[in-house]
Amino acid sequence: MARRRKLTPLKLAIRAFQYATLIFASLTVVVPLWSVLAGSFKTPLEYLNSSKSSPPADWLNFDNYKQVLFPQSGLPIGWAFANTIMVMVCAVALLVMFGAMVAFVLNRFRFPGRKLLLGAYAALVAVPSILTPVSTFQVLQFLGLANTRWALVVLYSGADIVSLLIFIQFIRSISTEVDDSARIEGANYFQIFFRLILPMLAPAIATVVILRCVYIYNDFVLPYLYASKPSESTVSMMLYNFSGVTATISQAVIMAAVILVIAPTIVGFFFLQRYIYAGITQGSVKG
Amino acid sequence: MAFLKVEHLIKAFGSFVALNDVSFEAEAGEFVVLLGPSGCGKSTLLRLITGLTEDHEGEIFINDRRVTDLDPKDRKVAMVFQSYALYPHLSVAKNISFGMEIKHVPKAERDRRVLEAATALQLDHLLNRRPAELSGGQRQRVAIGRCLVREPDLFLFDEPLSNLDAKLRQETRAELKHLHQRLGTTTVYVTHDQHEAMTLASKVVLLDKGEIVQIGTPMDLYDRPANRFAATFIGTPAINLLRGKLVPFERRARFEMEGAVLEVPPAILGSIPSAAVEAELGIRAENAQLATVENAHCVLEVDYAEPTGADVYLNGRIGGQPAVARVDRDSKAGPGDKVPLRWRLEAASVFDAATGARL
């Protein structure tokens, strides 16, 4: 049997403090979730009369969910999910394609202004995002995209500096001898990129896809500004429309909608957590 | 006309001249090794031959074709890289057939050539594996297989053994030599390892600081090095360089140094100097023989002995200058002993002490 070291009073106090902070931090996350979950099963009247953290009278009361999924008026939440998935798939596909191409060019070719270009990507981070909506809106309006899902596709598909650096970091680790070898074998730069570099970038692509999907799914500002019509709404915008001042539906129904919106991210996290950790820590450990 | 002809190549990167007026030729079927220390321009020279590096002066001909302005893919060359540059996401078969797929070779023909190359290289049971599942030697064979199916005029190798451990390096080197003998393809091979050059090459091109120092068979370079650099770069242990004076006397020459006066055989000198010159006598450890005090050329004061199994290397000093002598394994000489030695002077070289050039 393993021998255990004796706990001194000081160590015991430190251990107790560690647990207390962990429990407190966990509660701040778990209690609101619990409150939302419990609320989603309450009737409108029960919701108003009971404590926010009390369990519902009937865990099998799915009326609120029915109302969200199949409303009598307005659009079902499925519509917003479809919009979100459409925006996510199109934007992330474009982002991966352009981001990987830009990274390939920046890493493999030497041309005047190369560093300036990378610097420009980094400099964009320094521009406060609150300054740009007016001009962005004008551009989108000019393109005829304002107030449509396509505005979001365009805005999300621009490669941000983080995605770009993830790609560059990864491409740097692929020997240029691979390119040279393919060139001798007769491949042109497009063939080298699409048939060799892009497939070899799979781990980096997984990281970028996960990070950007989480961002797009959770983002509220861009849908609010550029695609606020109910028919163009993403899930975050639809939730907002539910809870808007004009909304006449019960808070309990909104709770059901919130649970439906959270569920995919939680399920996704359980399946992908290995990749999420790997993606975020990548480059910090080796590279 | 030679099979591979490189004429007056000059390549500069900015103000740095990587190659300065380099010319050499290789006959069909020859195994040419470009040898030199790191940064001597040997890899640049190889990349110029492949066409991967552009913008240079001079001309390159392969198999009677001027390829100077051609793209790498049109030069009919195939290259094995230091990292092997295998495509990690593709199977061995796909790695080997990649170039043919790019060129839209029909599938049946592709499969036939892949199987042929794989069988020749004993890779046929590995065709469905990924490179990560292969050993270093197997990866190298895949890289060679990829070259074979292209049926190139010229095989190029860029330090292909430097990633392998000592034992595997020896095995793979033997395999390469065997393969070259079997296929007979003209090969240009870059290495900084003089041992590799000696064992593989039919012709060595020795480079230093972007210029060719000497071209010849491995034995030419070993026995008659063109200058001090060539003499010291080739051979283990390094050649003994003993400093002294080359003094003319009676239409012959004598080498005078502290502790020895040696009569230099005229055959090893290009010409007899008209006056005494500062010089270095280059002589290899294996050209020493144990002698008696009466017939000795000099006396080696032994610092330490290195037995290698077959023989013993005595490290010490002659007239205060460091020297090594290879002697019979039965020699009992040890630290502090004074060992009389006789050199086989017909195997020596004499260099100008100032310029390093062979005299």
PDB file of N, CA and C in Angstrom, chain B residues 253-317:
ATOM      1  N   ALA B 253      65.731  17.402 -54.340  1.00  0.00           N
ATOM      2  CA  ALA B 253      65.311  18.281 -53.253  1.00  0.00           C
ATOM      3  C   ALA B 253      65.321  17.520 -51.944  1.00  0.00           C
ATOM      4  N   ARG B 254      65.541  18.281 -50.892  1.00  0.00           N
ATOM      5  CA  ARG B 254      65.561  17.714 -49.551  1.00  0.00           C
ATOM      6  C   ARG B 254      64.534  18.445 -48.706  1.00  0.00           C
ATOM      7  N   PHE B 255      63.894  17.711 -47.844  1.00  0.00           N
ATOM      8  CA  PHE B 255      62.973  18.377 -46.930  1.00  0.00           C
ATOM      9  C   PHE B 255      63.641  18.421 -45.561  1.00  0.00           C
ATOM     10  N   GLU B 256      63.845  19.645 -45.064  1.00  0.00           N
ATOM     11  CA  GLU B 256      64.555  19.790 -43.798  1.00  0.00           C
ATOM     12  C   GLU B 256      63.600  20.311 -42.730  1.00  0.00           C
ATOM     13  N   MET B 257      63.534  19.591 -41.651  1.00  0.00           N
ATOM     14  CA  MET B 257      62.723  20.050 -40.523  1.00  0.00           C
ATOM     15  C   MET B 257      63.466  19.703 -39.246  1.00  0.00           C
ATOM     16  N   GLU B 258      62.967  20.233 -38.150  1.00  0.00           N
ATOM     17  CA  GLU B 258      63.627  19.942 -36.885  1.00  0.00           C
ATOM     18  C   GLU B 258      63.493  18.450 -36.605  1.00  0.00           C
ATOM     19  N   GLY B 259      64.594  17.811 -36.434  1.00  0.00           N
ATOM     20  CA  GLY B 259      64.553  16.382 -36.092  1.00  0.00           C
ATOM     21  C   GLY B 259      64.616  15.466 -37.285  1.00  0.00           C
ATOM     22  N   ALA B 260      64.642  16.003 -38.523  1.00  0.00           N
ATOM     23  CA  ALA B 260      64.715  15.118 -39.688  1.00  0.00           C
ATOM     24  C   ALA B 260      65.165  15.871 -40.934  1.00  0.00           C
ATOM     25  N   VAL B 261      65.920  15.166 -41.743  1.00  0.00           N
ATOM     26  CA  VAL B 261      66.231  15.654 -43.092  1.00  0.00           C
ATOM     27  C   VAL B 261      65.881  14.505 -44.033  1.00  0.00           C
ATOM     28  N   LEU B 262      64.948  14.765 -44.955  1.00  0.00           N
ATOM     29  CA  LEU B 262      64.450  13.673 -45.796  1.00  0.00           C
ATOM     30  C   LEU B 262      64.714  13.976 -47.253  1.00  0.00           C
ATOM     31  N   GLU B 263      65.149  12.977 -47.961  1.00  0.00           N
ATOM     32  CA  GLU B 263      65.350  13.168 -49.392  1.00  0.00           C
ATOM     33  C   GLU B 263      64.022  12.933 -50.099  1.00  0.00           C
ATOM     34  N   VAL B 264      63.547  13.933 -50.845  1.00  0.00           N
ATOM     35  CA  VAL B 264      62.222  13.844 -51.453  1.00  0.00           C
ATOM     36  C   VAL B 264      62.333  13.173 -52.821  1.00  0.00           C
ATOM     37  N   PRO B 265      61.593  12.106 -53.073  1.00  0.00           N
ATOM     38  CA  PRO B 265      61.647  11.481 -54.399  1.00  0.00           C
ATOM     39  C   PRO B 265      61.183  12.482 -55.458  1.00  0.00           C
ATOM     40  N   PRO B 266      61.911  12.643 -56.546  1.00  0.00           N
ATOM     41  CA  PRO B 266      61.540  13.651 -57.557  1.00  0.00           C
ATOM     42  C   PRO B 266      60.144  13.415 -58.118  1.00  0.00           C
ATOM     43  N   ALA B 267      59.671  12.165 -58.123  1.00  0.00           N
ATOM     44  CA  ALA B 267      58.375  11.856 -58.743  1.00  0.00           C
ATOM     45  C   ALA B 267      57.219  12.566 -58.054  1.00  0.00           C
ATOM     46  N   ILE B 268      57.345  12.878 -56.770  1.00  0.00           N
ATOM     47  CA  ILE B 268      56.211  13.492 -56.088  1.00  0.00           C
ATOM     48  C   ILE B 268      56.225  15.018 -56.205  1.00  0.00           C
ATOM     49  N   LEU B 269      57.254  15.565 -56.821  1.00  0.00           N
ATOM     50  CA  LEU B 269      57.317  17.025 -56.974  1.00  0.00           C
ATOM     51  C   LEU B 269      57.004  17.408 -58.418  1.00  0.00           C
ATOM     52  N   GLY B 270      56.266  18.482 -58.584  1.00  0.00           N
ATOM     53  CA  GLY B 270      55.998  18.992 -59.928  1.00  0.00           C
ATOM     54  C   GLY B 270      57.278  19.516 -60.538  1.00  0.00           C
ATOM     55  N   SER B 271      58.030  20.283 -59.758  1.00  0.00           N
ATOM     56  CA  SER B 271      59.325  20.793 -60.227  1.00  0.00           C
ATOM     57  C   SER B 271      60.217  21.019 -59.011  1.00  0.00           C
ATOM     58  N   ILE B 272      61.510  21.011 -59.265  1.00  0.00           N
ATOM     59  CA  ILE B 272      62.460  21.239 -58.171  1.00  0.00           C
ATOM     60  C   ILE B 272      62.578  22.752 -57.994  1.00  0.00           C
ATOM     61  N   PRO B 273      62.392  23.266 -56.814  1.00  0.00           N
ATOM     62  CA  PRO B 273      62.496  24.727 -56.636  1.00  0.00           C
ATOM     63  C   PRO B 273      63.941  25.197 -56.837  1.00  0.00           C
ATOM     64  N   SER B 274      64.080  26.445 -57.281  1.00  0.00           N
ATOM     65  CA  SER B 274      65.428  26.961 -57.519  1.00  0.00           C
ATOM     66  C   SER B 274      66.074  27.419 -56.220  1.00  0.00           C
ATOM     67  N   ALA B 275      65.267  27.760 -55.244  1.00  0.00           N
ATOM     68  CA  ALA B 275      65.822  28.174 -53.954  1.00  0.00           C
ATOM     69  C   ALA B 275      64.992  27.531 -52.845  1.00  0.00           C
ATOM     70  N   ALA B 276      65.494  27.577 -51.637  1.00  0.00           N
ATOM     71  CA  ALA B 276      64.772  26.971 -50.519  1.00  0.00           C
ATOM     72  C   ALA B 276      63.430  27.672 -50.307  1.00  0.00           C
ATOM     73  N   VAL B 277      62.378  26.880 -50.096  1.00  0.00           N
ATOM     74  CA  VAL B 277      61.056  27.469 -49.814  1.00  0.00           C
ATOM     75  C   VAL B 277      60.476  26.840 -48.545  1.00  0.00           C
ATOM     76  N   GLU B 278      59.691  27.675 -47.839  1.00  0.00           N
ATOM     77  CA  GLU B 278      58.953  27.160 -46.685  1.00  0.00           C
ATOM     78  C   GLU B 278      57.917  26.163 -47.208  1.00  0.00           C
ATOM     79  N   ALA B 279      57.881  24.978 -46.622  1.00  0.00           N
ATOM     80  CA  ALA B 279      56.975  23.955 -47.174  1.00  0.00           C
ATOM     81  C   ALA B 279      56.399  23.085 -46.068  1.00  0.00           C
ATOM     82  N   GLU B 280      55.383  22.298 -46.458  1.00  0.00           N
ATOM     83  CA  GLU B 280      54.822  21.319 -45.535  1.00  0.00           C
ATOM     84  C   GLU B 280      54.860  19.955 -46.201  1.00  0.00           C
ATOM     85  N   LEU B 281      55.330  18.977 -45.457  1.00  0.00           N
ATOM     86  CA  LEU B 281      55.339  17.619 -45.969  1.00  0.00           C
ATOM     87  C   LEU B 281      54.063  16.937 -45.484  1.00  0.00           C
ATOM     88  N   GLY B 282      53.257  16.484 -46.448  1.00  0.00           N
ATOM     89  CA  GLY B 282      52.030  15.781 -46.075  1.00  0.00           C
ATOM     90  C   GLY B 282      52.229  14.289 -46.231  1.00  0.00           C
ATOM     91  N   ILE B 283      52.058  13.569 -45.160  1.00  0.00           N
ATOM     92  CA  ILE B 283      52.233  12.111 -45.259  1.00  0.00           C
ATOM     93  C   ILE B 283      51.244  11.415 -44.329  1.00  0.00           C
ATOM     94  N   ARG B 284      50.628  10.362 -44.849  1.00  0.00           N
ATOM     95  CA  ARG B 284      49.567   9.711 -44.080  1.00  0.00           C
ATOM     96  C   ARG B 284      50.120   8.703 -43.089  1.00  0.00           C
ATOM     97  N   ALA B 285      49.319   8.488 -42.039  1.00  0.00           N
ATOM     98  CA  ALA B 285      49.771   7.656 -40.921  1.00  0.00           C
ATOM     99  C   ALA B 285      50.187   6.256 -41.376  1.00  0.00           C
ATOM    100  N   GLU B 286      49.485   5.725 -42.415  1.00  0.00           N
ATOM    101  CA  GLU B 286      49.775   4.339 -42.800  1.00  0.00           C
ATOM    102  C   GLU B 286      51.073   4.227 -43.600  1.00  0.00           C
ATOM    103  N   ASN B 287      51.687   5.355 -43.947  1.00  0.00           N
ATOM    104  CA  ASN B 287      52.952   5.308 -44.673  1.00  0.00           C
ATOM    105  C   ASN B 287      54.157   5.293 -43.740  1.00  0.00           C
ATOM    106  N   ALA B 288      53.903   5.079 -42.461  1.00  0.00           N
ATOM    107  CA  ALA B 288      54.999   4.973 -41.494  1.00  0.00           C
ATOM    108  C   ALA B 288      55.345   3.505 -41.283  1.00  0.00           C
ATOM    109  N   GLN B 289      56.634   3.250 -41.052  1.00  0.00           N
ATOM    110  CA  GLN B 289      57.060   1.895 -40.693  1.00  0.00           C
ATOM    111  C   GLN B 289      57.970   2.000 -39.489  1.00  0.00           C
ATOM    112  N   LEU B 290      57.886   1.033 -38.607  1.00  0.00           N
ATOM    113  CA  LEU B 290      58.839   1.004 -37.497  1.00  0.00           C
ATOM    114  C   LEU B 290      60.223   0.728 -38.083  1.00  0.00           C
ATOM    115  N   ALA B 291      61.239   1.401 -37.568  1.00  0.00           N
ATOM    116  CA  ALA B 291      62.574   1.258 -38.141  1.00  0.00           C
ATOM    117  C   ALA B 291      63.591   1.063 -37.018  1.00  0.00           C
ATOM    118  N   THR B 292      64.796   0.809 -37.426  1.00  0.00           N
ATOM    119  CA  THR B 292      65.873   0.761 -36.427  1.00  0.00           C
ATOM    120  C   THR B 292      66.451   2.162 -36.333  1.00  0.00           C
ATOM    121  N   VAL B 293      67.244   2.407 -35.299  1.00  0.00           N
ATOM    122  CA  VAL B 293      67.812   3.746 -35.109  1.00  0.00           C
ATOM    123  C   VAL B 293      68.663   4.123 -36.325  1.00  0.00           C
ATOM    124  N   GLU B 294      69.347   3.125 -36.919  1.00  0.00           N
ATOM    125  CA  GLU B 294      70.265   3.421 -38.030  1.00  0.00           C
ATOM    126  C   GLU B 294      69.519   3.869 -39.282  1.00  0.00           C
ATOM    127  N   ASN B 295      68.440   3.163 -39.650  1.00  0.00           N
ATOM    128  CA  ASN B 295      67.795   3.525 -40.931  1.00  0.00           C
ATOM    129  C   ASN B 295      66.555   4.404 -40.745  1.00  0.00           C
ATOM    130  N   ALA B 296      66.325   4.962 -39.554  1.00  0.00           N
ATOM    131  CA  ALA B 296      65.117   5.766 -39.312  1.00  0.00           C
ATOM    132  C   ALA B 296      65.213   7.120 -39.996  1.00  0.00           C
ATOM    133  N   HIS B 297      64.037   7.645 -40.450  1.00  0.00           N
ATOM    134  CA  HIS B 297      63.972   9.015 -40.968  1.00  0.00           C
ATOM    135  C   HIS B 297      63.869  10.008 -39.829  1.00  0.00           C
ATOM    136  N   CYS B 298      63.145   9.596 -38.768  1.00  0.00           N
ATOM    137  CA  CYS B 298      62.917  10.519 -37.662  1.00  0.00           C
ATOM    138  C   CYS B 298      62.505   9.718 -36.438  1.00  0.00           C
ATOM    139  N   VAL B 299      62.318  10.410 -35.354  1.00  0.00           N
ATOM    140  CA  VAL B 299      61.911   9.735 -34.116  1.00  0.00           C
ATOM    141  C   VAL B 299      60.591  10.337 -33.645  1.00  0.00           C
ATOM    142  N   LEU B 300      59.623   9.459 -33.354  1.00  0.00           N
ATOM    143  CA  LEU B 300      58.321   9.924 -32.869  1.00  0.00           C
ATOM    144  C   LEU B 300      58.297   9.790 -31.349  1.00  0.00           C
ATOM    145  N   GLU B 301      58.063  10.922 -30.680  1.00  0.00           N
ATOM    146  CA  GLU B 301      57.895  10.864 -29.221  1.00  0.00           C
ATOM    147  C   GLU B 301      56.416  10.611 -28.950  1.00  0.00           C
ATOM    148  N   VAL B 302      56.108   9.436 -28.437  1.00  0.00           N
ATOM    149  CA  VAL B 302      54.703   9.008 -28.326  1.00  0.00           C
ATOM    150  C   VAL B 302      54.018   9.700 -27.141  1.00  0.00           C
ATOM    151  N   ASP B 303      52.843  10.290 -27.420  1.00  0.00           N
ATOM    152  CA  ASP B 303      52.004  10.848 -26.344  1.00  0.00           C
ATOM    153  C   ASP B 303      51.015   9.799 -25.860  1.00  0.00           C
ATOM    154  N   TYR B 304      50.346   9.168 -26.827  1.00  0.00           N
ATOM    155  CA  TYR B 304      49.412   8.092 -26.468  1.00  0.00           C
ATOM    156  C   TYR B 304      49.205   7.173 -27.672  1.00  0.00           C
ATOM    157  N   ALA B 305      48.797   5.930 -27.368  1.00  0.00           N
ATOM    158  CA  ALA B 305      48.571   4.942 -28.433  1.00  0.00           C
ATOM    159  C   ALA B 305      47.082   4.646 -28.524  1.00  0.00           C
ATOM    160  N   GLU B 306      46.591   4.484 -29.769  1.00  0.00           N
ATOM    161  CA  GLU B 306      45.170   4.155 -29.979  1.00  0.00           C
ATOM    162  C   GLU B 306      45.075   2.817 -30.706  1.00  0.00           C
ATOM    163  N   PRO B 307      44.826   1.719 -29.993  1.00  0.00           N
ATOM    164  CA  PRO B 307      44.654   0.450 -30.701  1.00  0.00           C
ATOM    165  C   PRO B 307      43.278   0.418 -31.380  1.00  0.00           C
ATOM    166  N   THR B 308      43.215  -0.009 -32.645  1.00  0.00           N
ATOM    167  CA  THR B 308      41.917  -0.079 -33.331  1.00  0.00           C
ATOM    168  C   THR B 308      41.509  -1.528 -33.541  1.00  0.00           C
ATOM    169  N   GLY B 309      42.317  -2.453 -33.084  1.00  0.00           N
ATOM    170  CA  GLY B 309      42.018  -3.861 -33.322  1.00  0.00           C
ATOM    171  C   GLY B 309      42.986  -4.413 -34.344  1.00  0.00           C
ATOM    172  N   ALA B 310      42.878  -3.863 -35.576  1.00  0.00           N
ATOM    173  CA  ALA B 310      43.754  -4.351 -36.644  1.00  0.00           C
ATOM    174  C   ALA B 310      45.171  -3.822 -36.466  1.00  0.00           C
ATOM    175  N   ASP B 311      45.284  -2.562 -36.045  1.00  0.00           N
ATOM    176  CA  ASP B 311      46.604  -1.976 -35.840  1.00  0.00           C
ATOM    177  C   ASP B 311      46.546  -0.911 -34.752  1.00  0.00           C
ATOM    178  N   VAL B 312      47.670  -0.216 -34.564  1.00  0.00           N
ATOM    179  CA  VAL B 312      47.742   0.767 -33.477  1.00  0.00           C
ATOM    180  C   VAL B 312      48.154   2.113 -34.062  1.00  0.00           C
ATOM    181  N   TYR B 313      47.460   3.164 -33.668  1.00  0.00           N
ATOM    182  CA  TYR B 313      47.869   4.516 -34.064  1.00  0.00           C
ATOM    183  C   TYR B 313      48.681   5.122 -32.933  1.00  0.00           C
ATOM    184  N   LEU B 314      49.919   5.507 -33.257  1.00  0.00           N
ATOM    185  CA  LEU B 314      50.754   6.161 -32.255  1.00  0.00           C
ATOM    186  C   LEU B 314      50.662   7.665 -32.480  1.00  0.00           C
ATOM    187  N   ASN B 315      50.123   8.367 -31.505  1.00  0.00           N
ATOM    188  CA  ASN B 315      50.003   9.823 -31.597  1.00  0.00           C
ATOM    189  C   ASN B 315      51.132  10.448 -30.800  1.00  0.00           C
ATOM    190  N   GLY B 316      51.834  11.401 -31.426  1.00  0.00           N
ATOM    191  CA  GLY B 316      52.946  12.004 -30.701  1.00  0.00           C
ATOM    192  C   GLY B 316      53.485  13.210 -31.436  1.00  0.00           C
ATOM    193  N   ARG B 317      54.776  13.435 -31.286  1.00  0.00           N
ATOM    194  CA  ARG B 317      55.387  14.607 -31.901  1.00  0.00           C
ATOM    195  C   ARG B 317      56.702  14.223 -32.573  1.00  0.00           C
TER     196      ARG B 317
END
